Amino acid sequence: MGNLVVLAEYLRGAVADVTFELLGKARELGNLLGLSVEVVVVSDRQPDDVTGRLGPADRAWLILHPDLGEFQPEGMARALAAFLGERRPRLVLTSTTAFGMDVAAGIGGLLGWPVVAYCSALQVADRTIIATSQVYGGKVLVEVEIPDEPTVIAALPGSFPAPVGPSAPAAVEIWEPAGLQPARLRLRRWVEPEAADVDITRAEILVVAGRGIKSADNLPLIEELARALGGVVAASRPVVDAGWLPRNRQVGKSGLTVRPRLYLGLGVSGAPEHLEGMKDSQLIVAINTDRKAPIFDVAHYGVVGDIFEVVPALIERLRPEGH
Ligand SMILES: Cc1cc2nc3c(=O)[nH]c(=O)nc-3n(C[C@H](O)[C@H](O)[C@H](O)COP(=O)(O)OP(=O)(O)OC[C@H]3O[C@@H](n4cnc5c(N)ncnc54)[C@H](O)[C@@H]3O)c2cc1C
């Protein structure tokens, strides 16, 4: 078949954003290499809205089986291995998420295909596909030459832009796996995270509190600055671990990946695990007393200074005239 196959992440009745990022990248690679793009959704029921949204693909497949409900990695990997093994695509693209990591490893193991995980970039040089992959939690990047045989790539969410604008709906063909073993694991229940008061991944302006804010008592100052800028407050992990802000405000490897128009870091050192979640922000501004703080390596503008002096001065400057 020699084409590019994106494995859609389909959870709770919706296709995850990362699927569209993968479709965008697959489309770009497909155009460069003259390969078609296919997308595969695995589900235990016919999803409602899928056809209209998978347009960037030339062809869409639904692998349908009553045992392939959410979080059935074993069955999904077996069904996908059977489907992909017959077709031998050039690349199988999935995400470095709970879903993608499970199925990528399963497919690789069952078919003996190479797997590249934590991929953050994919490019073509002289018709060779090269993947950039993060190792040691993002401290080191490696470039991997993809062999001329089917390879599974698990890409980090947020690595590629999703295609913009409407696209024609893909026609969906159904494929029913035969002889699938009954599932041994059953999803018991969803444990919801605490209600997300703010979605920091959608905010255009983020004021990010690091350990440098020293205490929860100083949060009102940070919130005042965020209000003055028309943004919302996010945090590094120590601030969340200390219970000063909820988990859904955390930026970074074990938190959320953000790409705001403005990221303003206050007392954030810029550890690799934090940078992983914010380095693609459009404008990065950092305030830190330590001029050697690694955040300054990625910041477009930096202030070497004390947030307790700079932030009140900033708020003062942002105050509307006469107030
Ligand atoms: C597996 C793993 C996953 C992780 N995931 C994440 C993650 O998702 N997100 C995340 O953020 N971290 C994560 N971490 C933790 C990460 O390694 C760092 O420990 C963390 O990012 C540091 O947070 P910080 O910059 O707020 O604190 P620190 O590193 O303690 O930095 C505080 C900074 O504040 C500055 N400062 C102090 N006082 C002032 C002042 N008055 N004015 C101005 N600046 C001041 C200091 O100079 C310093 O640079 C993870 C770690 C591991 C091992």
Tab-separated table of N, CA, C and O in Angstrom, residues 61-157:
chain	number	residue	atom	x	y	z
A	61	TRP	N	-10.934	4.700	7.577
A	61	TRP	CA	-11.368	3.358	7.927
A	61	TRP	C	-11.913	3.369	9.343
A	61	TRP	O	-11.366	4.056	10.217
A	62	LEU	N	-12.942	2.569	9.559
A	62	LEU	CA	-13.425	2.359	10.921
A	62	LEU	C	-13.242	0.875	11.232
A	62	LEU	O	-13.825	0.018	10.564
A	63	ILE	N	-12.396	0.585	12.211
A	63	ILE	CA	-12.252	-0.805	12.652
A	63	ILE	C	-13.270	-0.995	13.765
A	63	ILE	O	-13.183	-0.363	14.822
A	64	LEU	N	-14.247	-1.821	13.480
A	64	LEU	CA	-15.427	-1.906	14.343
A	64	LEU	C	-15.517	-3.295	14.963
A	64	LEU	O	-15.480	-4.302	14.246
A	65	HIS	N	-15.629	-3.331	16.305
A	65	HIS	CA	-15.794	-4.613	16.994
A	65	HIS	C	-16.315	-4.318	18.399
A	65	HIS	O	-15.837	-3.376	19.042
A	66	PRO	N	-17.260	-5.129	18.896
A	66	PRO	CA	-17.829	-4.823	20.218
A	66	PRO	C	-16.793	-4.850	21.343
A	66	PRO	O	-17.013	-4.256	22.398
A	67	ASP	N	-15.658	-5.516	21.124
A	67	ASP	CA	-14.632	-5.577	22.170
A	67	ASP	C	-13.600	-4.456	22.052
A	67	ASP	O	-12.587	-4.467	22.742
A	68	LEU	N	-13.835	-3.518	21.129
A	68	LEU	CA	-12.826	-2.465	20.933
A	68	LEU	C	-13.323	-1.107	21.433
A	68	LEU	O	-13.209	-0.088	20.766
A	69	GLY	N	-13.835	-1.137	22.677
A	69	GLY	CA	-14.240	0.115	23.317
A	69	GLY	C	-13.002	0.857	23.811
A	69	GLY	O	-11.864	0.428	23.587
A	70	GLU	N	-13.240	1.977	24.476
A	70	GLU	CA	-12.110	2.792	24.935
A	70	GLU	C	-11.231	2.016	25.918
A	70	GLU	O	-11.708	1.207	26.689
A	71	PHE	N	-9.950	2.289	25.883
A	71	PHE	CA	-8.950	1.655	26.754
A	71	PHE	C	-8.962	0.132	26.655
A	71	PHE	O	-9.060	-0.577	27.646
A	72	GLN	N	-8.907	-0.341	25.432
A	72	GLN	CA	-8.747	-1.774	25.180
A	72	GLN	C	-7.455	-1.946	24.379
A	72	GLN	O	-7.484	-2.356	23.211
A	73	PRO	N	-6.311	-1.616	24.991
A	73	PRO	CA	-5.076	-1.576	24.202
A	73	PRO	C	-4.706	-2.915	23.584
A	73	PRO	O	-4.213	-2.973	22.453
A	74	GLU	N	-4.982	-4.003	24.304
A	74	GLU	CA	-4.558	-5.310	23.799
A	74	GLU	C	-5.334	-5.645	22.517
A	74	GLU	O	-4.750	-5.973	21.479
A	75	GLY	N	-6.671	-5.524	22.605
A	75	GLY	CA	-7.507	-5.824	21.436
A	75	GLY	C	-7.225	-4.858	20.301
A	75	GLY	O	-7.150	-5.244	19.130
A	76	MET	N	-7.045	-3.580	20.654
A	76	MET	CA	-6.797	-2.581	19.605
A	76	MET	C	-5.497	-2.883	18.880
A	76	MET	O	-5.424	-2.793	17.651
A	77	ALA	N	-4.454	-3.218	19.642
A	77	ALA	CA	-3.156	-3.503	19.013
A	77	ALA	C	-3.282	-4.729	18.114
A	77	ALA	O	-2.750	-4.750	16.996
A	78	ARG	N	-4.020	-5.752	18.562
A	78	ARG	CA	-4.174	-6.970	17.730
A	78	ARG	C	-4.960	-6.661	16.455
A	78	ARG	O	-4.583	-7.086	15.359
A	79	ALA	N	-6.054	-5.921	16.622
A	79	ALA	CA	-6.872	-5.602	15.442
A	79	ALA	C	-6.072	-4.740	14.471
A	79	ALA	O	-6.075	-4.980	13.254
A	80	LEU	N	-5.370	-3.740	15.009
A	80	LEU	CA	-4.594	-2.849	14.141
A	80	LEU	C	-3.450	-3.604	13.470
A	80	LEU	O	-3.141	-3.369	12.297
A	81	ALA	N	-2.827	-4.533	14.223
A	81	ALA	CA	-1.720	-5.294	13.628
A	81	ALA	C	-2.248	-6.128	12.467
A	81	ALA	O	-1.607	-6.226	11.408
A	82	ALA	N	-3.448	-6.718	12.628
A	82	ALA	CA	-4.016	-7.523	11.539
A	82	ALA	C	-4.306	-6.626	10.331
A	82	ALA	O	-3.972	-6.963	9.188
A	83	PHE	N	-4.891	-5.472	10.595
A	83	PHE	CA	-5.258	-4.546	9.524
A	83	PHE	C	-4.005	-4.014	8.805
A	83	PHE	O	-3.917	-4.038	7.573
A	84	LEU	N	-3.042	-3.556	9.610
A	84	LEU	CA	-1.851	-2.922	9.017
A	84	LEU	C	-0.910	-3.951	8.399
A	84	LEU	O	-0.260	-3.675	7.389
A	85	GLY	N	-0.849	-5.143	9.016
A	85	GLY	CA	0.043	-6.187	8.516
A	85	GLY	C	-0.297	-6.564	7.081
A	85	GLY	O	0.585	-6.834	6.264
A	86	GLU	N	-1.606	-6.554	6.759
A	86	GLU	CA	-2.034	-6.881	5.383
A	86	GLU	C	-1.635	-5.781	4.411
A	86	GLU	O	-1.444	-6.011	3.235
A	87	ARG	N	-1.573	-4.551	4.927
A	87	ARG	CA	-1.417	-3.387	4.031
A	87	ARG	C	-0.002	-2.832	3.978
A	87	ARG	O	0.356	-2.162	3.034
A	88	ARG	N	0.785	-3.071	4.998
A	88	ARG	CA	2.179	-2.608	5.057
A	88	ARG	C	2.358	-1.153	4.608
A	88	ARG	O	3.009	-0.861	3.591
A	89	PRO	N	1.782	-0.189	5.373
A	89	PRO	CA	1.972	1.215	4.996
A	89	PRO	C	3.418	1.648	5.195
A	89	PRO	O	4.174	1.000	5.937
A	90	ARG	N	3.772	2.759	4.568
A	90	ARG	CA	5.142	3.284	4.725
A	90	ARG	C	5.357	3.725	6.175
A	90	ARG	O	6.373	3.428	6.788
A	91	LEU	N	4.374	4.490	6.711
A	91	LEU	CA	4.457	4.953	8.102
A	91	LEU	C	3.108	4.786	8.774
A	91	LEU	O	2.066	4.980	8.139
A	92	VAL	N	3.145	4.472	10.055
A	92	VAL	CA	1.940	4.494	10.878
A	92	VAL	C	2.164	5.608	11.892
A	92	VAL	O	3.147	5.580	12.643
A	93	LEU	N	1.292	6.602	11.894
A	93	LEU	CA	1.491	7.747	12.790
A	93	LEU	C	0.482	7.700	13.923
A	93	LEU	O	-0.731	7.645	13.696
A	94	THR	N	0.990	7.732	15.139
A	94	THR	CA	0.110	7.827	16.292
A	94	THR	C	0.732	8.825	17.256
A	94	THR	O	1.688	9.517	16.916
A	95	SER	N	0.147	8.934	18.454
A	95	SER	CA	0.586	9.989	19.367
A	95	SER	C	1.269	9.402	20.596
A	95	SER	O	0.995	8.265	20.986
A	96	THR	N	2.142	10.200	21.206
A	96	THR	CA	2.744	9.785	22.482
A	96	THR	C	1.747	10.159	23.582
A	96	THR	O	1.911	11.135	24.292
A	97	THR	N	0.672	9.387	23.631
A	97	THR	CA	-0.369	9.576	24.660
A	97	THR	C	-0.684	8.180	25.191
A	97	THR	O	-0.135	7.190	24.676
A	98	ALA	N	-1.568	8.088	26.176
A	98	ALA	CA	-1.896	6.768	26.735
A	98	ALA	C	-2.336	5.829	25.612
A	98	ALA	O	-1.904	4.671	25.529
A	99	PHE	N	-3.183	6.331	24.701
A	99	PHE	CA	-3.663	5.502	23.588
A	99	PHE	C	-2.507	5.131	22.657
A	99	PHE	O	-2.247	3.965	22.376
A	100	GLY	N	-1.799	6.145	22.181
A	100	GLY	CA	-0.777	5.922	21.160
A	100	GLY	C	0.377	5.067	21.644
A	100	GLY	O	0.893	4.221	20.904
A	101	MET	N	0.806	5.291	22.886
A	101	MET	CA	1.936	4.519	23.397
A	101	MET	C	1.563	3.046	23.513
A	101	MET	O	2.374	2.161	23.245
A	102	ASP	N	0.328	2.788	23.927
A	102	ASP	CA	-0.117	1.388	24.032
A	102	ASP	C	-0.140	0.717	22.667
A	102	ASP	O	0.411	-0.364	22.476
A	103	VAL	N	-0.800	1.365	21.718
A	103	VAL	CA	-0.963	0.675	20.436
A	103	VAL	C	0.333	0.653	19.634
A	103	VAL	O	0.615	-0.327	18.951
A	104	ALA	N	1.154	1.705	19.747
A	104	ALA	CA	2.417	1.719	18.983
A	104	ALA	C	3.287	0.543	19.429
A	104	ALA	O	3.817	-0.209	18.596
A	105	ALA	N	3.414	0.386	20.741
A	105	ALA	CA	4.248	-0.705	21.249
A	105	ALA	C	3.652	-2.057	20.860
A	105	ALA	O	4.370	-2.981	20.454
A	106	GLY	N	2.316	-2.165	20.949
A	106	GLY	CA	1.654	-3.423	20.616
A	106	GLY	C	1.850	-3.794	19.155
A	106	GLY	O	2.219	-4.926	18.820
A	107	ILE	N	1.629	-2.813	18.268
A	107	ILE	CA	1.765	-3.082	16.821
A	107	ILE	C	3.211	-3.442	16.499
A	107	ILE	O	3.497	-4.405	15.780
A	108	GLY	N	4.152	-2.658	17.067
A	108	GLY	CA	5.577	-2.918	16.821
A	108	GLY	C	5.952	-4.319	17.257
A	108	GLY	O	6.646	-5.055	16.536
A	109	GLY	N	5.462	-4.700	18.447
A	109	GLY	CA	5.791	-6.028	18.981
A	109	GLY	C	5.174	-7.139	18.141
A	109	GLY	O	5.830	-8.136	17.818
A	110	LEU	N	3.898	-6.965	17.765
A	110	LEU	CA	3.199	-8.041	17.041
A	110	LEU	C	3.718	-8.208	15.608
A	110	LEU	O	3.782	-9.316	15.094
A	111	LEU	N	4.096	-7.096	14.974
A	111	LEU	CA	4.511	-7.175	13.564
A	111	LEU	C	6.025	-7.131	13.388
A	111	LEU	O	6.524	-7.292	12.277
A	112	GLY	N	6.740	-6.857	14.472
A	112	GLY	CA	8.198	-6.745	14.365
A	112	GLY	C	8.618	-5.486	13.612
A	112	GLY	O	9.668	-5.454	12.971
A	113	TRP	N	7.789	-4.447	13.677
A	113	TRP	CA	8.114	-3.189	12.998
A	113	TRP	C	8.811	-2.245	13.972
A	113	TRP	O	8.474	-2.219	15.164
A	114	PRO	N	9.746	-1.417	13.476
A	114	PRO	CA	10.384	-0.453	14.380
A	114	PRO	C	9.386	0.598	14.873
A	114	PRO	O	8.435	0.934	14.149
A	115	VAL	N	9.616	1.085	16.084
A	115	VAL	CA	8.759	2.121	16.673
A	115	VAL	C	9.652	3.283	17.103
A	115	VAL	O	10.667	3.073	17.757
A	116	VAL	N	9.269	4.495	16.719
A	116	VAL	CA	9.982	5.694	17.185
A	116	VAL	C	8.990	6.476	18.043
A	116	VAL	O	7.961	6.936	17.548
A	117	ALA	N	9.289	6.597	19.344
A	117	ALA	CA	8.375	7.301	20.252
A	117	ALA	C	8.921	8.692	20.564
A	117	ALA	O	10.052	9.019	20.204
A	118	TYR	N	8.112	9.495	21.216
A	118	TYR	CA	8.494	10.864	21.615
A	118	TYR	C	9.006	11.667	20.426
A	118	TYR	O	9.952	12.446	20.555
A	119	CYS	N	8.385	11.455	19.265
A	119	CYS	CA	8.832	12.169	18.063
A	119	CYS	C	8.290	13.603	18.107
A	119	CYS	O	7.116	13.817	18.376
A	120	SER	N	9.167	14.581	17.868
A	120	SER	CA	8.722	15.977	17.887
A	120	SER	C	8.872	16.653	16.527
A	120	SER	O	8.456	17.786	16.360
A	121	ALA	N	9.511	15.988	15.571
A	121	ALA	CA	9.620	16.565	14.226
A	121	ALA	C	9.804	15.436	13.220
A	121	ALA	O	10.384	14.390	13.543
A	122	LEU	N	9.301	15.676	12.011
A	122	LEU	CA	9.443	14.699	10.921
A	122	LEU	C	9.764	15.469	9.664
A	122	LEU	O	9.077	16.451	9.352
A	123	GLN	N	10.813	15.078	8.968
A	123	GLN	CA	11.140	15.778	7.726
A	123	GLN	C	11.639	14.787	6.682
A	123	GLN	O	11.930	13.624	7.011
A	124	VAL	N	11.727	15.278	5.470
A	124	VAL	CA	12.201	14.421	4.383
A	124	VAL	C	13.452	15.049	3.798
A	124	VAL	O	13.471	16.244	3.489
A	125	ALA	N	14.531	14.273	3.690
A	125	ALA	CA	15.757	14.747	3.034
A	125	ALA	C	16.162	13.692	2.023
A	125	ALA	O	16.406	12.531	2.399
A	126	ASP	N	16.205	14.080	0.745
A	126	ASP	CA	16.533	13.127	-0.328
A	126	ASP	C	15.663	11.871	-0.250
A	126	ASP	O	16.174	10.749	-0.298
A	127	ARG	N	14.419	12.055	-0.067
A	127	ARG	CA	13.409	10.977	0.033
A	127	ARG	C	13.593	10.072	1.250
A	127	ARG	O	12.930	9.053	1.390
A	128	THR	N	14.513	10.442	2.149
A	128	THR	CA	14.648	9.683	3.405
A	128	THR	C	13.847	10.422	4.473
A	128	THR	O	13.953	11.643	4.595
A	129	ILE	N	13.061	9.661	5.233
A	129	ILE	CA	12.273	10.293	6.299
A	129	ILE	C	13.129	10.314	7.563
A	129	ILE	O	13.718	9.299	7.950
A	130	ILE	N	13.217	11.492	8.168
A	130	ILE	CA	14.030	11.635	9.385
A	130	ILE	C	13.127	12.100	10.525
A	130	ILE	O	12.395	13.084	10.383
A	131	ALA	N	13.169	11.364	11.633
A	131	ALA	CA	12.359	11.734	12.797
A	131	ALA	C	13.277	12.297	13.869
A	131	ALA	O	14.374	11.785	14.089
A	132	THR	N	12.821	13.366	14.518
A	132	THR	CA	13.535	13.871	15.693
A	132	THR	C	12.759	13.375	16.901
A	132	THR	O	11.546	13.504	16.964
A	133	SER	N	13.514	12.817	17.839
A	133	SER	CA	12.852	12.184	18.970
A	133	SER	C	13.486	12.678	20.262
A	133	SER	O	14.699	12.890	20.327
A	134	GLN	N	12.649	12.875	21.269
A	134	GLN	CA	13.179	13.353	22.554
A	134	GLN	C	13.565	12.169	23.430
A	134	GLN	O	12.788	11.225	23.566
A	135	VAL	N	14.761	12.231	23.993
A	135	VAL	CA	15.160	11.204	24.970
A	135	VAL	C	15.527	11.890	26.283
A	135	VAL	O	15.685	13.104	26.334
A	136	TYR	N	15.631	11.112	27.328
A	136	TYR	CA	15.906	11.644	28.677
A	136	TYR	C	14.946	12.793	29.016
A	136	TYR	O	15.366	13.874	29.425
A	137	GLY	N	13.654	12.534	28.769
A	137	GLY	CA	12.642	13.519	29.140
A	137	GLY	C	12.811	14.842	28.427
A	137	GLY	O	12.441	15.885	28.953
A	138	GLY	N	13.385	14.828	27.226
A	138	GLY	CA	13.514	16.054	26.448
A	138	GLY	C	14.844	16.762	26.653
A	138	GLY	O	15.089	17.811	26.069
A	139	LYS	N	15.735	16.192	27.483
A	139	LYS	CA	17.033	16.847	27.708
A	139	LYS	C	17.909	16.725	26.458
A	139	LYS	O	18.764	17.576	26.211
A	140	VAL	N	17.709	15.636	25.706
A	140	VAL	CA	18.518	15.393	24.510
A	140	VAL	C	17.570	15.059	23.359
A	140	VAL	O	16.551	14.406	23.566
A	141	LEU	N	17.939	15.543	22.151
A	141	LEU	CA	17.160	15.175	20.965
A	141	LEU	C	18.004	14.237	20.119
A	141	LEU	O	19.224	14.411	20.030
A	142	VAL	N	17.370	13.262	19.493
A	142	VAL	CA	18.115	12.404	18.569
A	142	VAL	C	17.417	12.441	17.213
A	142	VAL	O	16.200	12.616	17.151
A	143	GLU	N	18.193	12.321	16.152
A	143	GLU	CA	17.609	12.218	14.818
A	143	GLU	C	17.707	10.774	14.373
A	143	GLU	O	18.773	10.156	14.491
A	144	VAL	N	16.612	10.255	13.891
A	144	VAL	CA	16.549	8.846	13.515
A	144	VAL	C	16.199	8.758	12.039
A	144	VAL	O	15.245	9.405	11.599
A	145	GLU	N	16.972	7.973	11.289
A	145	GLU	CA	16.641	7.760	9.883
A	145	GLU	C	15.643	6.613	9.810
A	145	GLU	O	15.923	5.513	10.297
A	146	ILE	N	14.495	6.877	9.228
A	146	ILE	CA	13.454	5.842	9.180
A	146	ILE	C	13.810	4.854	8.067
A	146	ILE	O	14.047	5.262	6.929
A	147	PRO	N	13.862	3.556	8.389
A	147	PRO	CA	14.236	2.589	7.354
A	147	PRO	C	13.171	2.502	6.265
A	147	PRO	O	12.033	2.936	6.459
A	148	ASP	N	13.548	1.894	5.159
A	148	ASP	CA	12.641	1.803	4.022
A	148	ASP	C	11.695	0.620	4.208
A	148	ASP	O	11.658	-0.306	3.406
A	149	GLU	N	10.984	0.612	5.296
A	149	GLU	CA	10.047	-0.470	5.616
A	149	GLU	C	9.004	0.114	6.576
A	149	GLU	O	9.228	1.192	7.142
A	150	PRO	N	7.874	-0.557	6.776
A	150	PRO	CA	6.840	0.025	7.640
A	150	PRO	C	7.392	0.352	9.030
A	150	PRO	O	8.081	-0.471	9.639
A	151	THR	N	7.113	1.569	9.485
A	151	THR	CA	7.626	2.032	10.779
A	151	THR	C	6.505	2.754	11.520
A	151	THR	O	5.718	3.472	10.904
A	152	VAL	N	6.464	2.554	12.828
A	152	VAL	CA	5.439	3.199	13.648
A	152	VAL	C	6.069	4.408	14.335
A	152	VAL	O	7.149	4.302	14.919
A	153	ILE	N	5.403	5.555	14.228
A	153	ILE	CA	5.913	6.777	14.844
A	153	ILE	C	4.886	7.267	15.855
A	153	ILE	O	3.712	7.438	15.508
A	154	ALA	N	5.309	7.489	17.094
A	154	ALA	CA	4.406	8.075	18.097
A	154	ALA	C	4.891	9.498	18.360
A	154	ALA	O	5.971	9.706	18.913
A	155	ALA	N	4.104	10.474	17.913
A	155	ALA	CA	4.538	11.878	17.991
A	155	ALA	C	3.941	12.563	19.215
A	155	ALA	O	2.814	12.273	19.631
A	156	LEU	N	4.726	13.496	19.760
A	156	LEU	CA	4.259	14.252	20.924
A	156	LEU	C	3.133	15.202	20.520
A	156	LEU	O	3.258	15.907	19.505
A	157	PRO	N	2.043	15.246	21.301
A	157	PRO	CA	0.981	16.204	20.978
A	157	PRO	C	1.561	17.616	20.940
A	157	PRO	O	2.456	17.955	21.708
